[in-house]
mmCIF file of C-alpha atoms in Angstrom:
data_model
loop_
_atom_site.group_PDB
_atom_site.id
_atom_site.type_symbol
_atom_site.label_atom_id
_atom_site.label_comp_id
_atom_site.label_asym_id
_atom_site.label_seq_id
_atom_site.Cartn_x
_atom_site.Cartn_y
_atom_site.Cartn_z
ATOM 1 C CA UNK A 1 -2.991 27.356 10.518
ATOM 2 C CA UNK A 2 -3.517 26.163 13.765
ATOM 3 C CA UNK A 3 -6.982 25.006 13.037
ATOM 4 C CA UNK A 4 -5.176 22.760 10.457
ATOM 5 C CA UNK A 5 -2.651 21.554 12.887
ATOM 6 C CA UNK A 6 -5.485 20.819 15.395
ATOM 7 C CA UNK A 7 -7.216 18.627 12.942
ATOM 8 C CA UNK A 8 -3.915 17.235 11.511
ATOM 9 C CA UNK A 9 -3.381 15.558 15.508
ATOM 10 C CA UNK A 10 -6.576 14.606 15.902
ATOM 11 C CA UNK A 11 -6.121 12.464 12.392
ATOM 12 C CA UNK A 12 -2.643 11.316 13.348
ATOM 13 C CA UNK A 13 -4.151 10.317 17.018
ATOM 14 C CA UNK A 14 -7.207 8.854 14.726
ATOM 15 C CA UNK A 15 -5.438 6.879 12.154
ATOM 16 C CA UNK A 16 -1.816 7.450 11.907
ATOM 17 C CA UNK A 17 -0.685 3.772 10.716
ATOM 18 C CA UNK A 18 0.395 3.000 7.724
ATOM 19 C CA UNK A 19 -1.032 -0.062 6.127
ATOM 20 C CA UNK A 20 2.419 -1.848 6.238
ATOM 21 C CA UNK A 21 2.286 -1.321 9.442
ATOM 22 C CA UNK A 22 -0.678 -2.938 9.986
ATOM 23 C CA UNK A 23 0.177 -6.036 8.113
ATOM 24 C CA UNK A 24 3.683 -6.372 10.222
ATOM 25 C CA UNK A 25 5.726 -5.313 7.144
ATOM 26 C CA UNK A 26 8.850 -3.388 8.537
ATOM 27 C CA UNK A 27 9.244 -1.678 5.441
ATOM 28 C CA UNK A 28 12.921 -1.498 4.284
ATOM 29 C CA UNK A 29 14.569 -0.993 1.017
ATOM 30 C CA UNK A 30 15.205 -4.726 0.579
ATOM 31 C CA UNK A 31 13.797 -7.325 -1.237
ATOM 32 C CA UNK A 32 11.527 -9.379 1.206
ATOM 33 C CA UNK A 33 9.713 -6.067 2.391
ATOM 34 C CA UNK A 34 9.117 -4.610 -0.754
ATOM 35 C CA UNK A 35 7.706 -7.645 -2.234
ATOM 36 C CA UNK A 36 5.739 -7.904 0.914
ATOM 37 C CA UNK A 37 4.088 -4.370 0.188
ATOM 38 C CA UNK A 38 3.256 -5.141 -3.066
ATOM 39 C CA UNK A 39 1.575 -8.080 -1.981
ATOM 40 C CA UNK A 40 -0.681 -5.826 0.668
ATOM 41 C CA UNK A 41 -1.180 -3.562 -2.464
ATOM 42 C CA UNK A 42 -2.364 -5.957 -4.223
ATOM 43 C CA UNK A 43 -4.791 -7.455 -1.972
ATOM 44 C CA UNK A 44 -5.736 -4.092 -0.644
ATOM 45 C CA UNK A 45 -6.760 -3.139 -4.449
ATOM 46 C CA UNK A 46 -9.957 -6.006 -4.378
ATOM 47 C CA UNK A 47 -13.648 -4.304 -3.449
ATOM 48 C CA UNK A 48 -12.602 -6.158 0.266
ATOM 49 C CA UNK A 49 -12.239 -4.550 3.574
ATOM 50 C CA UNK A 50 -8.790 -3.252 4.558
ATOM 51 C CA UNK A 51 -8.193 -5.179 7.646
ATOM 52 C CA UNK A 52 -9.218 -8.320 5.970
ATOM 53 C CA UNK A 53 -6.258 -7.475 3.280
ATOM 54 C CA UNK A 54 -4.278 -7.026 6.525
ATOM 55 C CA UNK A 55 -5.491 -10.312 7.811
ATOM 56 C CA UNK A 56 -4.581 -12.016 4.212
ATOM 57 C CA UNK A 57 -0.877 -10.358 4.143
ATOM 58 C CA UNK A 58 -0.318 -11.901 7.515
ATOM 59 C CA UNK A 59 -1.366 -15.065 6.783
ATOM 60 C CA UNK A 60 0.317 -15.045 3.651
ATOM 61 C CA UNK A 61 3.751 -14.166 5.369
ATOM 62 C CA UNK A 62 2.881 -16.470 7.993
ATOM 63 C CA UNK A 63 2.527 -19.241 5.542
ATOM 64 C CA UNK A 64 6.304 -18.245 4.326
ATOM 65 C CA UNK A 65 5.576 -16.606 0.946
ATOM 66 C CA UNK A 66 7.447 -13.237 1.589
ATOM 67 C CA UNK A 67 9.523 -13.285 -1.252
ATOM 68 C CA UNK A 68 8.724 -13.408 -5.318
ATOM 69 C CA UNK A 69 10.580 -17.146 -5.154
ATOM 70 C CA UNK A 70 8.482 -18.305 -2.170
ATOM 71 C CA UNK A 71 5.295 -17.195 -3.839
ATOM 72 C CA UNK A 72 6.281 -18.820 -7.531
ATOM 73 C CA UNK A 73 7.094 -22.043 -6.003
ATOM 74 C CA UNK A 74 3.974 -22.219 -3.809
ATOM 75 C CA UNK A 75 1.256 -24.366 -4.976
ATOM 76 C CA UNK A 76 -2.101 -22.838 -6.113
ATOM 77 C CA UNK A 77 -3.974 -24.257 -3.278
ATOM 78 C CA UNK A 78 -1.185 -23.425 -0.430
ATOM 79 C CA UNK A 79 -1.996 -19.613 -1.896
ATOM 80 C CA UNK A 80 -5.634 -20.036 -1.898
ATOM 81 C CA UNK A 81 -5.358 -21.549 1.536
ATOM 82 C CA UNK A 82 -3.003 -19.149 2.918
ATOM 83 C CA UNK A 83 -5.881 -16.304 1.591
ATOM 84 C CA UNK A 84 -8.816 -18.259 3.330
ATOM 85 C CA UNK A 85 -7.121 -18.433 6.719
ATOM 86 C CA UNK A 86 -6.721 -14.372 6.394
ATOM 87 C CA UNK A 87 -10.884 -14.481 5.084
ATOM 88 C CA UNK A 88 -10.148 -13.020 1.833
ATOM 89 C CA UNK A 89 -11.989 -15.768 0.612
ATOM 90 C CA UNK A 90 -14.692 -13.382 -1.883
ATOM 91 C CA UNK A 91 -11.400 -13.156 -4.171
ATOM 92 C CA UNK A 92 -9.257 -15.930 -3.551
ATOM 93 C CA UNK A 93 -8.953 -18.243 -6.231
ATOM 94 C CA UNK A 94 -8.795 -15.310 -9.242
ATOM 95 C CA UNK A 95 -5.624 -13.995 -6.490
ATOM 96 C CA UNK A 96 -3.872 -16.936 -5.653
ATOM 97 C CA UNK A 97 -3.370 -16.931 -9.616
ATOM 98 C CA UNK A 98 -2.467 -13.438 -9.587
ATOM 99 C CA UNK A 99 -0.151 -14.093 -6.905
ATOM 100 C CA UNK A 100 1.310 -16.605 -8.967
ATOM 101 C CA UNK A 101 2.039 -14.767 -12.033
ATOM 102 C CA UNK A 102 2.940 -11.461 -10.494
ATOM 103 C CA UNK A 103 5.743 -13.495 -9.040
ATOM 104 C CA UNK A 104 6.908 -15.236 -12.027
ATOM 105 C CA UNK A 105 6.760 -11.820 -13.898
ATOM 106 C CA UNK A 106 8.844 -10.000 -11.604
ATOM 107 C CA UNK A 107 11.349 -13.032 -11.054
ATOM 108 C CA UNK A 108 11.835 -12.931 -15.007
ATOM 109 C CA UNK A 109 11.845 -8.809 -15.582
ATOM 110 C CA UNK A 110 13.313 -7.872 -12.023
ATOM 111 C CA UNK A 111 15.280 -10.973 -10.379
ATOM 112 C CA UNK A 112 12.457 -10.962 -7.792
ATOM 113 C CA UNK A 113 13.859 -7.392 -6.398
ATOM 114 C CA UNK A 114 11.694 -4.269 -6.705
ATOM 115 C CA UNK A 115 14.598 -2.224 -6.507
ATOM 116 C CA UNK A 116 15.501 -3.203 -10.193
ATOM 117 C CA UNK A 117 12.127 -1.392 -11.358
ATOM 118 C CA UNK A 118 12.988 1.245 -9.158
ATOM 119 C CA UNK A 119 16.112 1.853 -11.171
ATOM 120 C CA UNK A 120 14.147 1.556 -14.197
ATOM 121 C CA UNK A 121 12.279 4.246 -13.376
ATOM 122 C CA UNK A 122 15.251 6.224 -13.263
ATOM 123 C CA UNK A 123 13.366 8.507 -11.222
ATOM 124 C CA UNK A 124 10.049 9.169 -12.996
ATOM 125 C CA UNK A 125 7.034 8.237 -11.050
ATOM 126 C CA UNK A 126 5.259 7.791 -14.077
ATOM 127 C CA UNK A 127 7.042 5.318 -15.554
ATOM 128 C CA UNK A 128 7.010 3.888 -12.360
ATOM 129 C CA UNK A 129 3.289 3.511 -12.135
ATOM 130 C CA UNK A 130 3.593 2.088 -15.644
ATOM 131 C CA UNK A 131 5.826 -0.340 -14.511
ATOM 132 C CA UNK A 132 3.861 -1.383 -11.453
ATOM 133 C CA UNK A 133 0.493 -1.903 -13.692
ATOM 134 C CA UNK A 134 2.277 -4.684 -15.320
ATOM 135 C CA UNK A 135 1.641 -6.678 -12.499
ATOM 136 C CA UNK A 136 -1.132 -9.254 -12.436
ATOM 137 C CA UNK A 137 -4.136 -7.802 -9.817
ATOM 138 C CA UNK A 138 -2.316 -4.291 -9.168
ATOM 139 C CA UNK A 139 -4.696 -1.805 -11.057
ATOM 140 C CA UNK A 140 -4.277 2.072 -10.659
ATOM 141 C CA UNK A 141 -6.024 1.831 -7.036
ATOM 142 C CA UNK A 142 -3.064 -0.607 -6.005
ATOM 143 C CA UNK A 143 -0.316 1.462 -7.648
ATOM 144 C CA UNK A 144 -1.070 4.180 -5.523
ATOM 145 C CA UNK A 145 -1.559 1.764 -1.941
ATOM 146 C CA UNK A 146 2.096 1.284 -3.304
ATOM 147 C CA UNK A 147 3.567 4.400 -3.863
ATOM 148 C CA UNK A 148 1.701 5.988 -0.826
ATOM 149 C CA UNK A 149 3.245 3.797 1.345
ATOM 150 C CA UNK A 150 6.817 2.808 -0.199
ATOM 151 C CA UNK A 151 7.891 6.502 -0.474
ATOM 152 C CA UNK A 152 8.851 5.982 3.097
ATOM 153 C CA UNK A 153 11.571 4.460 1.796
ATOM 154 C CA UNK A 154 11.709 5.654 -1.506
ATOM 155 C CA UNK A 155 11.757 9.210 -0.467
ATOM 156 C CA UNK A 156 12.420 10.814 -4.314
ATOM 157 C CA UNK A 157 8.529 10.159 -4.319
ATOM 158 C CA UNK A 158 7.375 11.965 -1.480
ATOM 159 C CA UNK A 159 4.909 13.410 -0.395
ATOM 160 C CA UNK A 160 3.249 11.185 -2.505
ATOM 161 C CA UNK A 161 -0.216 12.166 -2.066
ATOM 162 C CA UNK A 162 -2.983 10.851 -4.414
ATOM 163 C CA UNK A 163 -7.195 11.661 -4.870
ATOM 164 C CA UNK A 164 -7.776 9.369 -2.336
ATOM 165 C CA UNK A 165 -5.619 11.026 0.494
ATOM 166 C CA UNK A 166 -6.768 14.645 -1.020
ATOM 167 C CA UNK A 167 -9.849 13.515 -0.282
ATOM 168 C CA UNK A 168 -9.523 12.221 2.916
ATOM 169 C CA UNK A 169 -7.784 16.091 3.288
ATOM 170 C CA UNK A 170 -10.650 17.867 2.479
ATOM 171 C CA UNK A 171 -13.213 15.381 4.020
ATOM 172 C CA UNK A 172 -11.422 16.345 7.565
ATOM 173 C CA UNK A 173 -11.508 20.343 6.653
ATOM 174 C CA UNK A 174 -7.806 20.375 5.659
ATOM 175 C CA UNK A 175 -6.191 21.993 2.617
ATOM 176 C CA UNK A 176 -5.971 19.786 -0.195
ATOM 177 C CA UNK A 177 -2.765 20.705 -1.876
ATOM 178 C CA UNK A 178 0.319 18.552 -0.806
ATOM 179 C CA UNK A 179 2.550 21.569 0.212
ATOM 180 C CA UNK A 180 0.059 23.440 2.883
ATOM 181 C CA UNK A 181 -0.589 19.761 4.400
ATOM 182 C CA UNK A 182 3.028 18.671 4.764
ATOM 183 C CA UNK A 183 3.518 22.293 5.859
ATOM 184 C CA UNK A 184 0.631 21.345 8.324
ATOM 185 C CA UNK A 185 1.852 18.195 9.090
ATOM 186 C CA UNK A 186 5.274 19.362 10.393
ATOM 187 C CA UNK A 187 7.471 16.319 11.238
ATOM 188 C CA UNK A 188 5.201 13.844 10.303
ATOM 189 C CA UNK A 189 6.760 11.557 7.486
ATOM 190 C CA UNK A 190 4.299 11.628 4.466
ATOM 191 C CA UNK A 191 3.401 7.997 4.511
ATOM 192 C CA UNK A 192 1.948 7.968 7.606
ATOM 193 C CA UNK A 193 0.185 11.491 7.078
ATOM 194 C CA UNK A 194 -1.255 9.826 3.359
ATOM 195 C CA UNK A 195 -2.404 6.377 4.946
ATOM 196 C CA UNK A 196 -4.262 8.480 7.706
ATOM 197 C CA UNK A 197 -5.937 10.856 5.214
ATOM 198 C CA UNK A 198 -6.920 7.888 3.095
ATOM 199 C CA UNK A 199 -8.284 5.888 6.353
ATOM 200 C CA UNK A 200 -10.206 9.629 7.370
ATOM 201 C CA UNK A 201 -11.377 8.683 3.361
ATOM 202 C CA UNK A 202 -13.397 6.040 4.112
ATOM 203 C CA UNK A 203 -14.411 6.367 7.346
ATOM 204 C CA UNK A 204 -17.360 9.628 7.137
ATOM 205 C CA UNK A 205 -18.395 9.881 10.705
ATOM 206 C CA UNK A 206 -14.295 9.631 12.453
ATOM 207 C CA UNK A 207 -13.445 12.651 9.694
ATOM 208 C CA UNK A 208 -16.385 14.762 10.781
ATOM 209 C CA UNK A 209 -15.142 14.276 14.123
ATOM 210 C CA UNK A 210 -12.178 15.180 13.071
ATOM 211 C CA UNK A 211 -13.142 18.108 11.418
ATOM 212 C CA UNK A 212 -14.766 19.136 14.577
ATOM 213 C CA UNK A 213 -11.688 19.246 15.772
ATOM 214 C CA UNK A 214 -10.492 22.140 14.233
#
């Protein structure tokens, strides 16, 4: 065990930022945040580089489209601009359209407010994820970037830790079931201990020397 508590500071000390975080979000159970996080999700699901996702988010809030109504009412082109300025410019057009309709659908089903789905759900992650794949650009990769990071908030889901985190886990020489690495983990809250296991994911040579840390 304290092998696995070695290796789970040098991964907090490594990567231990969620990818809200990263993107400014200060993730609350309101509205604007929550829509903002899906957003990230969203762009963070594209074959693209995470901190040019980041970049996009930013530039996306900085542009003013933090809300479902802001994004809706946006022009095509001030969303494919917005994306360019961040560089996600590989993906931008088919997005911006995404963007567009994700909006409109969850204005019509949800008032805009991701808390209505949440209630939906009535407390079945499942039907959650079900939910969440109804929106335009947010495929199983982006459901999880999602729940990963929202059950900070939405604590009924945590720890939510998916294959990609498990694999980060065992990548790093940590146990891969959720219960021995929140029991390793200690005080850490879960979304902070999956988004670092996912970064320790796709980043070989940090995990090895992470492993070596052990």
């Amino acid at each position: 065990m304290s092998s696995d508590r070695a290796r789970i500071r040098a991964l907090l000390d490594t990567y231990g930022r969620t990818y809200a975080d990263a993107a400014g979000i200060r993730l609350k159970d309101t509205p604007q945040p929550l829509y903002q996080l899906l957003v990230l999700s969203c762009l963070l699901s594209a074959r693209i580089q995470a901190d040019i996702a980041v970049a996009a988010s930013r530039a996306l809030s900085g542009a003013g489209l933090r809300t479902a109504r802001r994004m809706k009412d946006a022009t095509w082109q001030q969303r494919v601009d917005a994306l360019g300025e961040g560089g996600y410019r590989r993906y931008d057009e088919r997005t911006a359209t995404q963007l567009g309709d994700g909006a409109e659908l969850l204005l019509d089903t949800y008032g805009g407010d991701l808390r209505r789905m949440r209630e939906a759900a009535d407390g079945d992650t499942d039907r959650l994820r079900t939910l969440l794949r109804e929106v335009p650009g947010l495929g199983p990769a982006g459901v999880d970037i999602f729940l990963r990071e929202v059950q900070a908030v939405w604590t009924e889901l945590a720890p939510y830790l998916d294959a990609k985190a498990v694999q980060g886990a065992e990548r790093v020489g940590l146990p891969s079931a959720p219960d021995a690495l929140v029991k390793a983990a200690g005080k850490t809250e879960p979304a902070v201990l999956a988004a670092a296991l996912v970064r320790a994911a796709l980043d070989k040579k940090g995990a090895a020397e992470i492993r070596g840390a052990g």
